[in-house]
Coordinates of C-alpha atoms in Angstrom, one line a residue:
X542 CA 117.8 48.3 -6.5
X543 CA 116.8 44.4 -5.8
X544 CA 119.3 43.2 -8.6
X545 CA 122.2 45.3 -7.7
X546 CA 122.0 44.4 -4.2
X547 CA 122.0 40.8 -5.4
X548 CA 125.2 41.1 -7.9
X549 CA 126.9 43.4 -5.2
X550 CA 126.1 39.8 -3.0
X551 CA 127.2 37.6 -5.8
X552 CA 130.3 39.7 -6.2
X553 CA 131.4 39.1 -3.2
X554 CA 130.9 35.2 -3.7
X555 CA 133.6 36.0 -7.0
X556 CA 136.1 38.1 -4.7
X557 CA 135.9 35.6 -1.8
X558 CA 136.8 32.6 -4.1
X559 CA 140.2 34.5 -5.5
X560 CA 140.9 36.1 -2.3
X561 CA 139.9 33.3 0.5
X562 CA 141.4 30.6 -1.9
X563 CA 144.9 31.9 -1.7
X564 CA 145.0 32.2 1.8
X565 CA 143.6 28.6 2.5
X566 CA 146.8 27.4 0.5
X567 CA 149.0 29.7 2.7
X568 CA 147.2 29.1 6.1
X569 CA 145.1 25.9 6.3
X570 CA 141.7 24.5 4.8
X571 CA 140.6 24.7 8.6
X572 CA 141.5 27.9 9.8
X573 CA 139.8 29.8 7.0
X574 CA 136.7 27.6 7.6
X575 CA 136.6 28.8 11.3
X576 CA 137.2 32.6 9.7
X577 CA 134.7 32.4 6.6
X578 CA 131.8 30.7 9.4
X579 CA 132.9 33.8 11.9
X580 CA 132.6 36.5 9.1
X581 CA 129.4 35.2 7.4
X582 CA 128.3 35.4 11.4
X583 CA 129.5 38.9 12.1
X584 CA 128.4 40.6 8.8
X585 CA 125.2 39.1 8.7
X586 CA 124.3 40.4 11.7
X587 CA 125.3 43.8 10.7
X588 CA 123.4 44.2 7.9
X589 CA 120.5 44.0 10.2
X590 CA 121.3 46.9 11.6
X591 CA 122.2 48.6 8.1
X592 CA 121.3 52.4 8.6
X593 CA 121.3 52.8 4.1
X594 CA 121.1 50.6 1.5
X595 CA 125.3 51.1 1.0
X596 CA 126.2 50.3 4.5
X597 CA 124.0 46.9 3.7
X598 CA 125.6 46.2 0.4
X599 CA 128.6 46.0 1.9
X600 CA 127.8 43.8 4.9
X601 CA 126.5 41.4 2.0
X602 CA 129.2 42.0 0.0
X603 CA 131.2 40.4 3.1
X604 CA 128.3 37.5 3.2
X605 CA 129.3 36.5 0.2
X606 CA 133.2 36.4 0.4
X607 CA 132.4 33.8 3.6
X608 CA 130.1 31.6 1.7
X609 CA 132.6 31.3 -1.2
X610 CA 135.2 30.7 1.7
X611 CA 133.2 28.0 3.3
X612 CA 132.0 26.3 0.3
X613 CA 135.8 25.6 -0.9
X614 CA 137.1 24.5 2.1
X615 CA 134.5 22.2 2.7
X616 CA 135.0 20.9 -1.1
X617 CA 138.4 20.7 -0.3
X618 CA 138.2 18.9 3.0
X619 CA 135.9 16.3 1.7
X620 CA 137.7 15.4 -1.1
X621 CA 140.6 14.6 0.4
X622 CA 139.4 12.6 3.5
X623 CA 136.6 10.5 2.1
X624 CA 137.5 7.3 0.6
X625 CA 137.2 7.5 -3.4
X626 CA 133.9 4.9 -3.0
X627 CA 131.9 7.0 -1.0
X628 CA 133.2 10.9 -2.4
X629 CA 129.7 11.0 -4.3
X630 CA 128.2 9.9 -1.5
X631 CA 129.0 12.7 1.1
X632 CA 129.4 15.0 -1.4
X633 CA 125.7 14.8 -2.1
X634 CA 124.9 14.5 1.1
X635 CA 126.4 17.4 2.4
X636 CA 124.4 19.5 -1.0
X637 CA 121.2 17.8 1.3
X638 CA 121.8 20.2 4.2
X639 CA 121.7 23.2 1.7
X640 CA 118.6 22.0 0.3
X641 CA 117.0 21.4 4.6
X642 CA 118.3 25.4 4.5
X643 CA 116.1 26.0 1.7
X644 CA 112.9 24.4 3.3
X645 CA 114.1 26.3 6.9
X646 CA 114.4 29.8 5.0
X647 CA 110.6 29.7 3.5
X648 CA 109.2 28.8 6.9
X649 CA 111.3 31.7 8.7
X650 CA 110.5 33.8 6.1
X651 CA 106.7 33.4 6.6
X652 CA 107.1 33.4 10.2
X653 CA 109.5 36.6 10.9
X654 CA 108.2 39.1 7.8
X655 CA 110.5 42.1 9.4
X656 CA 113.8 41.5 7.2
X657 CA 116.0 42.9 9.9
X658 CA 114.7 40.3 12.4
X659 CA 115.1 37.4 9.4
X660 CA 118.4 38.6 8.4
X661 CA 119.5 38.3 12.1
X662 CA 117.9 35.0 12.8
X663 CA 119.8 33.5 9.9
X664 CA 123.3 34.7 10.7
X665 CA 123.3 34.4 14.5
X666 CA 124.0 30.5 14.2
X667 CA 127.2 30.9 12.2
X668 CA 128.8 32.3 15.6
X669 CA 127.9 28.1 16.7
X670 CA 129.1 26.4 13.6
X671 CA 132.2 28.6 13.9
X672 CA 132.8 26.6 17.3
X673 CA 132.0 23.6 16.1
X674 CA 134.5 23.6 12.6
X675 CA 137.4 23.0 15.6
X676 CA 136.5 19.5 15.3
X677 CA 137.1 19.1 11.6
X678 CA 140.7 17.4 10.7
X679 CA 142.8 19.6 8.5
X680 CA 143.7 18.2 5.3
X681 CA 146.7 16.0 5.8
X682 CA 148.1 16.9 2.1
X683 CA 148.4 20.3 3.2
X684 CA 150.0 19.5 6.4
X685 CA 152.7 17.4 4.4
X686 CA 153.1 19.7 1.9
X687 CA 153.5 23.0 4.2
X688 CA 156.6 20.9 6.5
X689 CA 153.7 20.0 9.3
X690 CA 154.9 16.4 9.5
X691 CA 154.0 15.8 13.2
X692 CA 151.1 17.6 13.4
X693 CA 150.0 15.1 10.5
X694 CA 150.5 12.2 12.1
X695 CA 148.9 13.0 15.4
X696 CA 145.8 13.9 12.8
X697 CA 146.2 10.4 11.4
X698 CA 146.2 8.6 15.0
X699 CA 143.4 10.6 15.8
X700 CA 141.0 10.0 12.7
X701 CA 142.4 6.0 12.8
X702 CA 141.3 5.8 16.7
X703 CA 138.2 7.8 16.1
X704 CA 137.5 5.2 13.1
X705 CA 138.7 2.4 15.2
X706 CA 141.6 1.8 14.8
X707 CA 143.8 2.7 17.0
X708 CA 146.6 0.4 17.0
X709 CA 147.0 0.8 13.7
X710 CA 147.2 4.6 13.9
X711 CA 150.0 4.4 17.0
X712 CA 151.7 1.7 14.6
X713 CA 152.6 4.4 12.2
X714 CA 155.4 6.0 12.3
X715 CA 157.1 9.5 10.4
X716 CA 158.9 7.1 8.3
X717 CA 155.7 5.1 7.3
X718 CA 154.1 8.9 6.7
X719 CA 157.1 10.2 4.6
X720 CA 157.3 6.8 2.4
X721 CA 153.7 7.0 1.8
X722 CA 153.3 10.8 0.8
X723 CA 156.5 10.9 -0.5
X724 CA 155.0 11.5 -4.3
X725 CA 152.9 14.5 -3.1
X726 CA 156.0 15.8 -1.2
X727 CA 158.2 15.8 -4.8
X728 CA 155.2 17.0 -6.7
X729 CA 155.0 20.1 -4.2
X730 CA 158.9 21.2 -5.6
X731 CA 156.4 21.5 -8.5
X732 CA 155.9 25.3 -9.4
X733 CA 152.7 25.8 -11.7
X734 CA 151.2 29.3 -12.2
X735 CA 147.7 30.3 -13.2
X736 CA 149.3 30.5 -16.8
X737 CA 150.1 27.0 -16.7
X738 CA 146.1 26.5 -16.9
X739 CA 146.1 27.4 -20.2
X740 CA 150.0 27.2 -21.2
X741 CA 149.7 23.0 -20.7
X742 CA 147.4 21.5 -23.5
X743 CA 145.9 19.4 -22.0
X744 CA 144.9 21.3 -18.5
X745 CA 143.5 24.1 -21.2
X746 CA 140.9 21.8 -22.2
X747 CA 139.7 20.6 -18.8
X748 CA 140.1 24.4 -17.9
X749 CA 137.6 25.8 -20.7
X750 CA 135.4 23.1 -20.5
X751 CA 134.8 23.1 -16.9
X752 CA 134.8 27.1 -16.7
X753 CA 131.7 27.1 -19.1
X754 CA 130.2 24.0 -17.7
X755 CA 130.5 26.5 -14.3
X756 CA 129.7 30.2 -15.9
X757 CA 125.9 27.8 -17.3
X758 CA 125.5 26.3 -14.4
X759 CA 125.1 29.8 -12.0
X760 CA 124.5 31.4 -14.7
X761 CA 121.2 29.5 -15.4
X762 CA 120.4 28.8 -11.6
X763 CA 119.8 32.0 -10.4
X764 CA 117.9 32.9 -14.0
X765 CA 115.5 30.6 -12.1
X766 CA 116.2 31.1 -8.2
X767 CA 115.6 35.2 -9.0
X768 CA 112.5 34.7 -11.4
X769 CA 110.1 33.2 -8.3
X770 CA 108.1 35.7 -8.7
X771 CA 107.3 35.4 -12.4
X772 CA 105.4 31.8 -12.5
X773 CA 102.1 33.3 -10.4
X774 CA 102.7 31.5 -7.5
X775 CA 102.9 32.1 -3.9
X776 CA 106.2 32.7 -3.4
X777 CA 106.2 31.0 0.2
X778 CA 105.1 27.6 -1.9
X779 CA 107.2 27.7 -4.3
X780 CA 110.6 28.2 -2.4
X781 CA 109.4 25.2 -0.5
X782 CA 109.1 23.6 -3.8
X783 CA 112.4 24.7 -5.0
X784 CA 113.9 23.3 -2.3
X785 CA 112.0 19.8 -2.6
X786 CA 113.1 19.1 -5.9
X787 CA 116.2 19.1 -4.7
X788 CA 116.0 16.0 -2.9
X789 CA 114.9 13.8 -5.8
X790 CA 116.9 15.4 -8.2
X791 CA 120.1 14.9 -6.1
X792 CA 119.3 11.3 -5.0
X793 CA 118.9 10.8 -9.1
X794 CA 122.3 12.5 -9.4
X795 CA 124.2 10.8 -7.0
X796 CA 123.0 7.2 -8.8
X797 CA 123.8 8.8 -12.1
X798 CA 127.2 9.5 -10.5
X799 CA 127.6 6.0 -9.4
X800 CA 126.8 4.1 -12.0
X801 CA 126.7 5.7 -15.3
X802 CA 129.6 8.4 -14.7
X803 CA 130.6 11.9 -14.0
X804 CA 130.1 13.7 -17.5
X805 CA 127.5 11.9 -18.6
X806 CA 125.7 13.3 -15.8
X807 CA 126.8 17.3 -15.8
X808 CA 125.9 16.5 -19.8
X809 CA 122.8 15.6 -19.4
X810 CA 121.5 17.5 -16.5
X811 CA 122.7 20.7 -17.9
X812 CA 120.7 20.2 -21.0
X813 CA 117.6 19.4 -20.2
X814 CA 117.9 22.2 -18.1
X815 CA 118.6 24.2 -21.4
X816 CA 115.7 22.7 -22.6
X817 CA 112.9 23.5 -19.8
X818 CA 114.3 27.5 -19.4
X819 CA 113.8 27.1 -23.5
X820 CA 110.5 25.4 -23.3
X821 CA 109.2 28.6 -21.0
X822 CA 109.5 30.9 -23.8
X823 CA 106.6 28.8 -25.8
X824 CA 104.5 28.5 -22.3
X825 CA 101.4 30.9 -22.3
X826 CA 101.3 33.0 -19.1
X827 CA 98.3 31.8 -17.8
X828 CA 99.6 28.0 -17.3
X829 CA 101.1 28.9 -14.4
X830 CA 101.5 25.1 -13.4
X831 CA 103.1 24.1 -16.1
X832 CA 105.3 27.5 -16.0
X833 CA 105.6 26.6 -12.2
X834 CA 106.6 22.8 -13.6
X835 CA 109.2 23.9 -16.1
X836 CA 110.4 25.9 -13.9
X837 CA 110.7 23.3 -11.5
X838 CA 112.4 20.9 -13.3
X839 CA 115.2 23.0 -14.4
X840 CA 116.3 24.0 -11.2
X841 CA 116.3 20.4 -10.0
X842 CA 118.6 19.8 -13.3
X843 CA 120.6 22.3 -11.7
X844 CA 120.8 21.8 -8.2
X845 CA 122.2 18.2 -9.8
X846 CA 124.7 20.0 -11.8
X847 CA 126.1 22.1 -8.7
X848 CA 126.4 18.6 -7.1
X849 CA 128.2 17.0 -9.8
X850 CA 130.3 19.8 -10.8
X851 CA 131.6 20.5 -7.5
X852 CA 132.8 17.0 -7.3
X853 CA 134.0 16.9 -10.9
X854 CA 136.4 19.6 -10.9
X855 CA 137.9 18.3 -7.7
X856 CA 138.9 14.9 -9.5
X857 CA 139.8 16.1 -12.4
X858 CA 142.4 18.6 -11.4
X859 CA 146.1 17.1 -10.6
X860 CA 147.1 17.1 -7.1
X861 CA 149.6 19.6 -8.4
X862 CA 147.0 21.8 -9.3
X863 CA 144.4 21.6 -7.0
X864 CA 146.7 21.3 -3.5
X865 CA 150.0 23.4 -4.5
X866 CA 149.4 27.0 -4.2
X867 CA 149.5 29.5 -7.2
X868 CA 149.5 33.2 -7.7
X869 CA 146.0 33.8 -7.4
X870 CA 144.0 30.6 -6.9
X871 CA 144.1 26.7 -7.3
X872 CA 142.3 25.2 -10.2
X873 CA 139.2 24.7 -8.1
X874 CA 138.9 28.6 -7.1
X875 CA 139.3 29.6 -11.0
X876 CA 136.7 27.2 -12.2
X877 CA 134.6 28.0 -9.5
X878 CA 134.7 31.7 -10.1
X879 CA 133.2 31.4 -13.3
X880 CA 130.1 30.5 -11.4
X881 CA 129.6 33.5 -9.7
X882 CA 130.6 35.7 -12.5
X883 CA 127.4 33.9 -14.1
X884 CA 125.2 34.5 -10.9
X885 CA 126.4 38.3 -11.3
X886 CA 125.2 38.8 -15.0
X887 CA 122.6 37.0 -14.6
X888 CA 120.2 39.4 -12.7
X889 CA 121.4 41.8 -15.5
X890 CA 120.6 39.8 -18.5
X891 CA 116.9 40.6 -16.9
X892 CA 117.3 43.9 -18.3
X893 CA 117.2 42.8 -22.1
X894 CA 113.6 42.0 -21.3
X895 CA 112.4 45.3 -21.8
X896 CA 113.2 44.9 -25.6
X897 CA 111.4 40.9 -25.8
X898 CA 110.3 39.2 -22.9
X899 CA 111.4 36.1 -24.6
X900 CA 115.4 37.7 -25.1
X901 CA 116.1 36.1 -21.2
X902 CA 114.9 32.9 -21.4
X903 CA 117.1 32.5 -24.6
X904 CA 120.1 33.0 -23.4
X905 CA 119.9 31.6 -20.0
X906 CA 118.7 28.2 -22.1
X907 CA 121.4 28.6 -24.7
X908 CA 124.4 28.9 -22.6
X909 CA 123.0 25.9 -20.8
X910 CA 122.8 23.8 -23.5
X911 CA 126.6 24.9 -24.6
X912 CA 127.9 24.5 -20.8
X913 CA 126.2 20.9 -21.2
X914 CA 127.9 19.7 -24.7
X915 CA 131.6 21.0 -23.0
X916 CA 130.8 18.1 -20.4
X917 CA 131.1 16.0 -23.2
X918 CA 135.1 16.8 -23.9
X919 CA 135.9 16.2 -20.6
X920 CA 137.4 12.4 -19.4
X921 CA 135.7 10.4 -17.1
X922 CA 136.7 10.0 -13.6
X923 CA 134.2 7.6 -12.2
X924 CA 135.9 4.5 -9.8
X925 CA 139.6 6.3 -10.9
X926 CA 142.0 7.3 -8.5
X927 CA 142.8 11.0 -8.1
X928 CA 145.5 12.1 -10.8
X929 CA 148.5 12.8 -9.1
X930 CA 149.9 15.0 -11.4
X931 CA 149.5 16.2 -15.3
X932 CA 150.9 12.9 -16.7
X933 CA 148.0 10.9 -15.2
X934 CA 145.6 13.2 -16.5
X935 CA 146.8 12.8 -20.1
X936 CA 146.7 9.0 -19.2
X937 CA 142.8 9.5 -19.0
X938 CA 142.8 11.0 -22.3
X939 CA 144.3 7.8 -24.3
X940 CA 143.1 5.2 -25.7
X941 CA 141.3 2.1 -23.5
X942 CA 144.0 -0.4 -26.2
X943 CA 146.9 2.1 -25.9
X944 CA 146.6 2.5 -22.2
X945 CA 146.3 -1.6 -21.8
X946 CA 149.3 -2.1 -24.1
X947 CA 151.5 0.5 -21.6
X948 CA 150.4 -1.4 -18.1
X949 CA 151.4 -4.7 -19.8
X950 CA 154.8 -3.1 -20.7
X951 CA 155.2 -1.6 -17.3
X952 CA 154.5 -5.0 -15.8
X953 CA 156.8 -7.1 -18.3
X954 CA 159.9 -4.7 -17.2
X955 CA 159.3 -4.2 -13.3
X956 CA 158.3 -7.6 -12.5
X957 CA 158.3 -6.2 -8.9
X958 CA 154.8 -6.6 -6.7
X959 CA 153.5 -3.2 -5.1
X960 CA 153.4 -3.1 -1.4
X961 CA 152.6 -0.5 0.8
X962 CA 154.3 0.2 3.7
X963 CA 151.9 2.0 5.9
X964 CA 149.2 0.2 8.0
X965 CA 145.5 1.1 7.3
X966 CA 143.5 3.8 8.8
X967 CA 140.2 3.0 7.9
X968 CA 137.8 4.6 5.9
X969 CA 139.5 7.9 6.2

């Protein structure tokens, strides 16, 4: 019952995205930050003291719906307060702390071998970070857009004297906040519906593309993160090596990001992770190293596709899309959910095993390799603004000689220098 208790876990993860999604459009990034660290606290700490193996499935069932909650607020929240030179950065560097979890779990697990007492041990601390989320800024976008005007700029003056600069921040005014956000405010009389995903052209594409570069990507992960106990290792060692990977392969990532571009990067790591889940099917079971190093390998390929991806999809989508809220989810939450519908079959794809050993392997590689070539239709975001709303994305799509041609035009009939009205806050 292993892999149903882990799908029941994952499906939670799917549920939590739709569900927890929704409401951080209606309610606040913040607040359902505070609630998804409060609920991942309080049902973790049940299912320690699960009396059957139901009553514990849906105690992680509820685990699940808080980590989806936490890890898209936390996207969201970092993509719209970090400046657009450092947002690969910090979005790496917060992927960092999951991979110090990673190292934290093996030695726990060693340590405390009573599950009860490890399951408790990891979910006490959530009651903490619960407290602590009071001192994360709500997103000033969804402030704007949901009528908070004042409570937006007493954020600003607050982030502006924290970063110092303070006069700056009591310099602005709601005038200076309304002129400046006054394009998101028109965009959010804006209606777009989950349909409009794949109604639009051109938000289809980006939608398919990233959905399979996500559905790979978990899909392919935890074909790895579940196997542990296939290579002939100690299974204490190799989660600590699991989680070490992760801090080359995401300091490599983060460069690739940097300098050579966002789907070049998800392109590339997600097929040569293909390629080493392939390259296990021609490994004889008694190399366990080079199993163990395959292995290895691909998971690092992946932990630097989660990294990339999660950044990806957050630049890519229109402000439209991403911030204004839709029936069931914002573009985020829908490509994101096709990672955990991955993470959910995967544990069942196991089963085909049983007919070929080799059956797996195959089709955790393949649908890598086709998650990786979809990076390939998608445009490039690297040093680009965040698109505001569907025109700019199309913008991406033309022409470098087009695009040129249509600035010098603009130019030629405004004649008029920009100038912004609103004082500087600072990095944030």
């Amino acid at each position: 019952m292993k892999e149903m208790a882990q799908s029941v876990f994952m499906a939670g993860i799917l549920i939590g995205g739709l569900v927890l999604g929704e409401l951080s459009d209606r309610f606040g990034r913040k607040p359902i930050l505070t609630l998804s660290y409060l609920l991942l606290a309080t049902s973790g700490s049940s299912a320690a003291f699960s009396p059957s193996l139901p009553v514990y499935m849906v105690f992680r069932f509820l685990c699940g719906m808080s980590i989806s909650g936490i890890s898209l607020s936390t996207v969201i929240l970092n993509v719209e307060w970090m400046p657009t030179r450092i947002r690969a950065i910090s979005s790496t560097a917060i992927g960092y702390f999951y991979t110090c979890g990673q190292f934290l779990l093996s030695g726990l697990a060693y340590a405390i071998p009573q599950w009860r007492w490890l399951q408790l041990t990891v979910s006490v601390p959530f009651f903490i970070f619960s407290l602590l989320s009071w001192w994360i800024p709500e997103s000033i976008r969804w402030m704007v857009l949901s009528g908070k005007f004042t409570k937006a700029l007493q954020t600003l003056q607050r982030v502006a004297a924290f970063n110092g600069k303070k006069e700056e921040g009591e310099k602005l005014s709601m005038e200076d906040l309304k002129f400046s956000l006054q394009k998101d405010i028109a965009l959010a009389k804006l209606k777009y519906g989950i349909l409009d995903l794949f109604r639009v052209p051109i938000l289809r594409r980006v939608t398919l593309c990233l959905s399979l570069a996500w559905f790979s990507t978990g899909f392919a992960y935890y074909s790895l993160a579940m196997g542990v106990e296939e290579f002939g290792v100690d299974i204490y060692i190799l989660q600590v090596i699991f989680g070490g990977v992760d801090i080359p392969a995401k300091l490599i990532t983060i460069l690739a990001l940097s300098y050579l571009g966002r789907h070049v990067t998800l392109a590339s790591v997600l097929i040569l992770a293909g390629g080493a889940i392939l390259g296990l099917i021609f490994t004889p079971e008694d190399m366990h190293i080079l199993k163990t190093s395959l292995a290895v390998f691909g998971k690092g390929c992946l932990s630097g596709s989660f990294s990339c991806i999660f950044l990806y999809t957050s630049e890519l989508y229109p402000t439209v899309i991403r911030s204004t809220p839709l029936p069931r989810q914002t573009g985020m939450g829908i490509s994101n959910m096709w990672t955990r519908v991955g993470s959910m079959i995967a544990p069942l794809v196991k089963i085909t095993g049983e007919v070929q050993p080799f059956i797996p392997n195959i089709i955790y590689g393949t649908m890598a390799l086709l998650g990786g070539s979809a990076a390939f239709f998608l445009p490039e975001t690297l040093n680009r603004p965040l698109p505001e709303n569907i025109e700019d994305l199309q913008q991406w799509y033309k022409p470098a000689k087009d695009t040129k041609l249509e600035l010098e035009a603009e130019k030629e009939a405004q004649k008029i220098p920009l100038k912004s009205s609103s004082p500087g806050l600072g990095p944030s």
